[in-house]
Amino acid sequence: MISKLQFIFLVFLFLTNSNRSHTMKNMMKKNYVTKSLLALVAAGAIASCKPSLQENTPSNGQADFSRYIAVGNSLTAGYADGGLYLEGQQNSFPEILARQFKAVGGGEFTSPFFSEAQANGSGYLQLSGFTATGTPVTTPVTTNLAYVAPGKFAKYDGTFNNYGVPDMKVGLMESNGYASNNPYFARMLGASSENSRYIDVVEAAMNAQKATFFTLWDGQNDILAFAYTGGSQSLTPVAQFEAIYNRSVNTLIGATKRKGALGTIGDILGLPYFNVVTLKALQGAVAAVAPNATFYVRTGANTVVPADSTFKFTLPLSSSGLIGVPDAQRRPYGLHPGNPIASNWVLDPAEQAQIRTRTNEFNAKIKEIASRNQLALVDADDLMRQFATPKMVNGAAISTAYITGNIFSLDGIHLTPIGNALTANAFIKAINQQYNANVPIVNIAHYGGVKFPAAAAK
Amino acid sequence: MKKILLGLLTVLPLWGFSQSFQVNLQGQKQIAMAGAGTGLAIDEAAVFFNPGAVSFLEQNGVQGGVSALYLKTAFRETGSNITEYNQDRIAPPFQAYAVWGAPQSNLKFGLGVYTPFGGAMHWDENWSGKYAVTSLDLQAIYIQPTASYKITDNIGIGAGLVYALGKVDLRRAVPITLNNGQSSTAQLKGSSADLGWNAGIYIKDLFGGLSVGITHRSQVTAKVTDGDAIFVVPEVLASGFPTKFNAELPLPATTSIGFGYSVSPSTTLALDVNWVAWNKYKALAFQYNNNDRIEKTNSPRNYKDAGAIRLGVQHQYNEQFTVRAGAGYAITPVKDGYVTPEVPDANRVILSAGFGYQPTEKFAIDFSFLYENVKSRTQTNIETGLAGDFKTAVYIPGLSVSYKF
């Protein structure tokens, strides 16, 4: 293609030279117009030339992405809306990441997908509407599930690369027999022993598949198990967490010195799960019968105190149907010191401090291990705080707010496709930085948030 | 008459950018000279370029022209390896002028209908900046009756009243996911009718074949009242969204000084310098009739004044043929951090060429081709956070016919 400037110049020359001979004048006259029209057609043809930008050439840098294995929990598995189902699996951050890796030598990547016939997997929640006061109403999806018996899925047949297991804790990665408590893990075992340890299953797969790269994002459940239950379950001890995490990372690196990326634990207390049901929301719900009501809660220390705005309540409390229900002594639940909100629904300030402290301790260990092993590190904790108030991402206001924030799915803990895409981009950024690579980022606009009930144009 | 014009408005989308959303395609002869023409009295397009020069036109005449504006923009999000392009769309900005008066009279009248502002930018509905904008169609038609008076043999003044008809249609995606997985959408659509003016002075043969023109075209503030706000959102949320909006968009004032110089009886040079008061474009703001879910939006633009310089040459070979060429440079009014995908503006180089063919004394046809190379620009928008590289090229062939009487 001639350059545009050359073209303009040629048109100009053509025009200026075309009329040089007066003897040819009459002949030229006709030709002149015809040729000039042709020149305009040529101009139109040139108009199809697209402007070009300087190339941004993808590069794998010092990493080898040819076989990627994803290790972790529900966030890695693609769990969303309170369940593991096909659409969530397809939008997991490792799936998105693997698609981007293809530009830099990445090979095939697959997750242990539920079949189309059982696409709804474990079942999940759908948004069905809002109450008059604006509280979201969810409905469980109960068709096309993948259970073969209560709490049991059919074994997944075939190799896969996404080893994300919902509920997996760091503290459980080396536990024998964990599959009996976790149908998602049991489903992955294939011919392996039911007694297998998670880390061994991952190691065997990595060796068999000649894995070259891994992500490990885990540790959330080591804190969430405590947080979900209002402090009823225990937090994983720091020493145990560090020892298992460290050994696991060494296993993932292995003899072939694989490269990879680790992620820190996000800001647990910033999850919508702990921020939708506030004291104000509880008061609002009973305002018609008891304006400015005082709510009483049982703390982790087994004392009963009136709740103030520093207390957090878990999301299911709103739909538990407990509030205000009188006991045998006609004391309304939560509104009388004799019938307080049970401790398992509440994170009191002391419990919140424990969560924060333990998250910081775990994250310090993860960062230390990443740096010692020269692995890429995604600071999910920091990232999540950036979205505590709405942040503009390509023109969309994105935040950690429930439903409207677009990052967290209906369960208030797991990611939406947008949340997964943002996570994938955070991993890409960290990987590019650590390994001097240029993995292209993913287009957030191709991913959605919480799906609203069937829409009609206004 | 108004009906016809409004009809025109709906069938002829007009647009293209010559500097932000200003369109400098107001006469095929002048386009072929990179848009210079303020210091010349060459044809009826003087109604636009310099009303003061209208009184120096020797014959009554009418002309009509149209350009086929093809603008292609490439965008690549920072960190991505995918280049996205705006959709192909040929836009036809047009111009029509009439000038008449008694043969020996110093007073001439003119009428111009032209399209000084507009834009048509359409991106894919799922492109990376969809939450910022998916499409903008902006159209302004100015209708300008003009009077021009030759004060002396060398000095003419003129002024016109501008009746400006505007139309806007802005669309973007809204980050609320519908049940089918698609994004919600917003469309803001409205029209305006406002007044402005245009005035100029033309001094012929100031010395040694040099003529000078100075013009000012006033700002027109296009006010859209009760425009339609069409939100396609989940039904459960619909009652919180507006249905109507009001907005104002300044179509800025332009002051120009132009020189014409006769190198020889057959060769003329033209030089224009334009100054556009873009600083009035502070924000693109919309007021809605329902603010439950979205507040009044106020997108900062904070444009700065910007200029352009245009140099053109016209050479008449013989009675029938005239060739023209030009070059220019326009400085963008859009500051760093405020570049938006609906107007991905940057400084630009303008190159032009064209020719005129006049088979009879009364009839003439003029062709032009204009090429604008808009510099690539790496930007992170302050409001939307959209970050990436923009690069635009514009190709505009055009033609006009004129008839003298």
PDB file of N, CA, C and O in Angstrom, chain A residues 83-119:
ATOM      1  N   GLY A  83     -23.177 -21.420  44.832  1.00  0.00           N
ATOM      2  CA  GLY A  83     -23.081 -22.774  44.293  1.00  0.00           C
ATOM      3  C   GLY A  83     -22.008 -22.883  43.235  1.00  0.00           C
ATOM      4  O   GLY A  83     -21.440 -21.886  42.788  1.00  0.00           O
ATOM      5  N   LEU A  84     -21.716 -24.119  42.866  1.00  0.00           N
ATOM      6  CA  LEU A  84     -20.794 -24.339  41.754  1.00  0.00           C
ATOM      7  C   LEU A  84     -21.630 -24.838  40.582  1.00  0.00           C
ATOM      8  O   LEU A  84     -22.279 -25.881  40.679  1.00  0.00           O
ATOM      9  N   TYR A  85     -21.652 -24.048  39.525  1.00  0.00           N
ATOM     10  CA  TYR A  85     -22.441 -24.431  38.345  1.00  0.00           C
ATOM     11  C   TYR A  85     -21.674 -24.053  37.086  1.00  0.00           C
ATOM     12  O   TYR A  85     -20.705 -23.290  37.136  1.00  0.00           O
ATOM     13  N   LEU A  86     -22.097 -24.625  35.980  1.00  0.00           N
ATOM     14  CA  LEU A  86     -21.299 -24.558  34.755  1.00  0.00           C
ATOM     15  C   LEU A  86     -20.914 -23.135  34.358  1.00  0.00           C
ATOM     16  O   LEU A  86     -19.749 -22.862  34.059  1.00  0.00           O
ATOM     17  N   GLU A  87     -21.892 -22.211  34.371  1.00  0.00           N
ATOM     18  CA  GLU A  87     -21.583 -20.855  33.923  1.00  0.00           C
ATOM     19  C   GLU A  87     -20.526 -20.200  34.816  1.00  0.00           C
ATOM     20  O   GLU A  87     -19.645 -19.482  34.332  1.00  0.00           O
ATOM     21  N   GLY A  88     -20.621 -20.475  36.118  1.00  0.00           N
ATOM     22  CA  GLY A  88     -19.622 -19.951  37.039  1.00  0.00           C
ATOM     23  C   GLY A  88     -18.250 -20.554  36.751  1.00  0.00           C
ATOM     24  O   GLY A  88     -17.237 -19.853  36.726  1.00  0.00           O
ATOM     25  N   GLN A  89     -18.235 -21.875  36.493  1.00  0.00           N
ATOM     26  CA  GLN A  89     -16.961 -22.549  36.188  1.00  0.00           C
ATOM     27  C   GLN A  89     -16.329 -21.944  34.937  1.00  0.00           C
ATOM     28  O   GLN A  89     -15.121 -21.739  34.873  1.00  0.00           O
ATOM     29  N   GLN A  90     -17.168 -21.670  33.946  1.00  0.00           N
ATOM     30  CA  GLN A  90     -16.646 -21.126  32.681  1.00  0.00           C
ATOM     31  C   GLN A  90     -16.070 -19.724  32.853  1.00  0.00           C
ATOM     32  O   GLN A  90     -15.231 -19.297  32.071  1.00  0.00           O
ATOM     33  N   ASN A  91     -16.557 -19.019  33.873  1.00  0.00           N
ATOM     34  CA  ASN A  91     -16.078 -17.652  34.098  1.00  0.00           C
ATOM     35  C   ASN A  91     -15.101 -17.543  35.256  1.00  0.00           C
ATOM     36  O   ASN A  91     -14.873 -16.458  35.778  1.00  0.00           O
ATOM     37  N   SER A  92     -14.536 -18.666  35.699  1.00  0.00           N
ATOM     38  CA  SER A  92     -13.577 -18.592  36.802  1.00  0.00           C
ATOM     39  C   SER A  92     -12.344 -17.807  36.347  1.00  0.00           C
ATOM     40  O   SER A  92     -12.024 -17.772  35.153  1.00  0.00           O
ATOM     41  N   PHE A  93     -11.678 -17.180  37.309  1.00  0.00           N
ATOM     42  CA  PHE A  93     -10.510 -16.387  36.898  1.00  0.00           C
ATOM     43  C   PHE A  93      -9.418 -17.245  36.243  1.00  0.00           C
ATOM     44  O   PHE A  93      -8.769 -16.784  35.302  1.00  0.00           O
ATOM     45  N   PRO A  94      -9.223 -18.531  36.680  1.00  0.00           N
ATOM     46  CA  PRO A  94      -8.198 -19.312  35.955  1.00  0.00           C
ATOM     47  C   PRO A  94      -8.579 -19.566  34.493  1.00  0.00           C
ATOM     48  O   PRO A  94      -7.708 -19.607  33.618  1.00  0.00           O
ATOM     49  N   GLU A  95      -9.869 -19.769  34.223  1.00  0.00           N
ATOM     50  CA  GLU A  95     -10.302 -19.956  32.832  1.00  0.00           C
ATOM     51  C   GLU A  95      -9.981 -18.701  32.013  1.00  0.00           C
ATOM     52  O   GLU A  95      -9.510 -18.771  30.884  1.00  0.00           O
ATOM     53  N   ILE A  96     -10.282 -17.537  32.588  1.00  0.00           N
ATOM     54  CA  ILE A  96     -10.018 -16.270  31.891  1.00  0.00           C
ATOM     55  C   ILE A  96      -8.511 -16.098  31.678  1.00  0.00           C
ATOM     56  O   ILE A  96      -8.048 -15.755  30.595  1.00  0.00           O
ATOM     57  N   LEU A  97      -7.762 -16.404  32.759  1.00  0.00           N
ATOM     58  CA  LEU A  97      -6.306 -16.271  32.713  1.00  0.00           C
ATOM     59  C   LEU A  97      -5.726 -17.166  31.621  1.00  0.00           C
ATOM     60  O   LEU A  97      -4.882 -16.752  30.821  1.00  0.00           O
ATOM     61  N   ALA A  98      -6.204 -18.412  31.573  1.00  0.00           N
ATOM     62  CA  ALA A  98      -5.677 -19.379  30.607  1.00  0.00           C
ATOM     63  C   ALA A  98      -5.949 -18.921  29.175  1.00  0.00           C
ATOM     64  O   ALA A  98      -5.136 -19.137  28.279  1.00  0.00           O
ATOM     65  N   ARG A  99      -7.105 -18.271  28.971  1.00  0.00           N
ATOM     66  CA  ARG A  99      -7.407 -17.760  27.623  1.00  0.00           C
ATOM     67  C   ARG A  99      -6.392 -16.682  27.238  1.00  0.00           C
ATOM     68  O   ARG A  99      -5.967 -16.593  26.092  1.00  0.00           O
ATOM     69  N   GLN A 100      -6.007 -15.855  28.210  1.00  0.00           N
ATOM     70  CA  GLN A 100      -5.025 -14.796  27.927  1.00  0.00           C
ATOM     71  C   GLN A 100      -3.626 -15.386  27.727  1.00  0.00           C
ATOM     72  O   GLN A 100      -2.845 -14.869  26.932  1.00  0.00           O
ATOM     73  N   PHE A 101      -3.347 -16.482  28.463  1.00  0.00           N
ATOM     74  CA  PHE A 101      -2.031 -17.125  28.334  1.00  0.00           C
ATOM     75  C   PHE A 101      -1.814 -17.641  26.912  1.00  0.00           C
ATOM     76  O   PHE A 101      -0.685 -17.808  26.466  1.00  0.00           O
ATOM     77  N   LYS A 102      -2.911 -17.926  26.216  1.00  0.00           N
ATOM     78  CA  LYS A 102      -2.765 -18.488  24.866  1.00  0.00           C
ATOM     79  C   LYS A 102      -2.001 -17.548  23.936  1.00  0.00           C
ATOM     80  O   LYS A 102      -1.387 -17.993  22.970  1.00  0.00           O
ATOM     81  N   ALA A 103      -2.045 -16.247  24.242  1.00  0.00           N
ATOM     82  CA  ALA A 103      -1.308 -15.291  23.416  1.00  0.00           C
ATOM     83  C   ALA A 103       0.201 -15.374  23.667  1.00  0.00           C
ATOM     84  O   ALA A 103       0.990 -14.805  22.923  1.00  0.00           O
ATOM     85  N   VAL A 104       0.581 -16.051  24.745  1.00  0.00           N
ATOM     86  CA  VAL A 104       2.009 -16.111  25.099  1.00  0.00           C
ATOM     87  C   VAL A 104       2.461 -17.559  25.277  1.00  0.00           C
ATOM     88  O   VAL A 104       3.254 -17.884  26.162  1.00  0.00           O
ATOM     89  N   GLY A 105       1.920 -18.446  24.457  1.00  0.00           N
ATOM     90  CA  GLY A 105       2.373 -19.832  24.463  1.00  0.00           C
ATOM     91  C   GLY A 105       1.610 -20.759  25.376  1.00  0.00           C
ATOM     92  O   GLY A 105       2.018 -21.904  25.589  1.00  0.00           O
ATOM     93  N   GLY A 106       0.500 -20.273  25.929  1.00  0.00           N
ATOM     94  CA  GLY A 106      -0.301 -21.131  26.807  1.00  0.00           C
ATOM     95  C   GLY A 106      -0.995 -22.228  26.035  1.00  0.00           C
ATOM     96  O   GLY A 106      -1.427 -22.025  24.906  1.00  0.00           O
ATOM     97  N   GLY A 107      -1.100 -23.397  26.665  1.00  0.00           N
ATOM     98  CA  GLY A 107      -1.756 -24.529  26.005  1.00  0.00           C
ATOM     99  C   GLY A 107      -3.207 -24.648  26.419  1.00  0.00           C
ATOM    100  O   GLY A 107      -3.791 -23.722  26.987  1.00  0.00           O
ATOM    101  N   GLU A 108      -3.784 -25.807  26.136  1.00  0.00           N
ATOM    102  CA  GLU A 108      -5.180 -26.051  26.503  1.00  0.00           C
ATOM    103  C   GLU A 108      -5.334 -25.993  28.011  1.00  0.00           C
ATOM    104  O   GLU A 108      -4.443 -26.369  28.768  1.00  0.00           O
ATOM    105  N   PHE A 109      -6.493 -25.551  28.439  1.00  0.00           N
ATOM    106  CA  PHE A 109      -6.801 -25.484  29.863  1.00  0.00           C
ATOM    107  C   PHE A 109      -8.270 -25.817  30.014  1.00  0.00           C
ATOM    108  O   PHE A 109      -9.103 -25.308  29.280  1.00  0.00           O
ATOM    109  N   THR A 110      -8.561 -26.710  30.960  1.00  0.00           N
ATOM    110  CA  THR A 110      -9.973 -27.007  31.171  1.00  0.00           C
ATOM    111  C   THR A 110     -10.264 -27.198  32.653  1.00  0.00           C
ATOM    112  O   THR A 110      -9.363 -27.489  33.452  1.00  0.00           O
ATOM    113  N   SER A 111     -11.513 -26.972  33.001  1.00  0.00           N
ATOM    114  CA  SER A 111     -11.961 -27.164  34.373  1.00  0.00           C
ATOM    115  C   SER A 111     -12.823 -28.420  34.416  1.00  0.00           C
ATOM    116  O   SER A 111     -13.339 -28.845  33.381  1.00  0.00           O
ATOM    117  N   PRO A 112     -13.013 -28.999  35.581  1.00  0.00           N
ATOM    118  CA  PRO A 112     -13.914 -30.171  35.670  1.00  0.00           C
ATOM    119  C   PRO A 112     -15.365 -29.712  35.557  1.00  0.00           C
ATOM    120  O   PRO A 112     -16.102 -29.653  36.542  1.00  0.00           O
ATOM    121  N   PHE A 113     -15.746 -29.373  34.337  1.00  0.00           N
ATOM    122  CA  PHE A 113     -17.066 -28.776  34.105  1.00  0.00           C
ATOM    123  C   PHE A 113     -18.190 -29.759  34.387  1.00  0.00           C
ATOM    124  O   PHE A 113     -18.078 -30.947  34.091  1.00  0.00           O
ATOM    125  N   PHE A 114     -19.270 -29.239  34.891  1.00  0.00           N
ATOM    126  CA  PHE A 114     -20.508 -30.020  34.930  1.00  0.00           C
ATOM    127  C   PHE A 114     -21.017 -30.125  33.496  1.00  0.00           C
ATOM    128  O   PHE A 114     -20.830 -29.199  32.693  1.00  0.00           O
ATOM    129  N   SER A 115     -21.671 -31.224  33.182  1.00  0.00           N
ATOM    130  CA  SER A 115     -22.182 -31.411  31.825  1.00  0.00           C
ATOM    131  C   SER A 115     -23.352 -30.447  31.583  1.00  0.00           C
ATOM    132  O   SER A 115     -23.934 -29.909  32.531  1.00  0.00           O
ATOM    133  N   GLU A 116     -23.699 -30.241  30.322  1.00  0.00           N
ATOM    134  CA  GLU A 116     -24.835 -29.376  29.993  1.00  0.00           C
ATOM    135  C   GLU A 116     -26.116 -29.878  30.670  1.00  0.00           C
ATOM    136  O   GLU A 116     -26.923 -29.088  31.152  1.00  0.00           O
ATOM    137  N   ALA A 117     -26.257 -31.202  30.717  1.00  0.00           N
ATOM    138  CA  ALA A 117     -27.473 -31.768  31.307  1.00  0.00           C
ATOM    139  C   ALA A 117     -27.545 -31.503  32.811  1.00  0.00           C
ATOM    140  O   ALA A 117     -28.620 -31.455  33.395  1.00  0.00           O
ATOM    141  N   GLN A 118     -26.362 -31.339  33.419  1.00  0.00           N
ATOM    142  CA  GLN A 118     -26.308 -31.076  34.864  1.00  0.00           C
ATOM    143  C   GLN A 118     -25.676 -29.714  35.112  1.00  0.00           C
ATOM    144  O   GLN A 118     -24.939 -29.512  36.070  1.00  0.00           O
ATOM    145  N   ALA A 119     -25.983 -28.788  34.218  1.00  0.00           N
ATOM    146  CA  ALA A 119     -25.287 -27.494  34.204  1.00  0.00           C
ATOM    147  C   ALA A 119     -25.433 -26.716  35.508  1.00  0.00           C
ATOM    148  O   ALA A 119     -24.617 -25.870  35.825  1.00  0.00           O
TER     149      ALA A 119
END
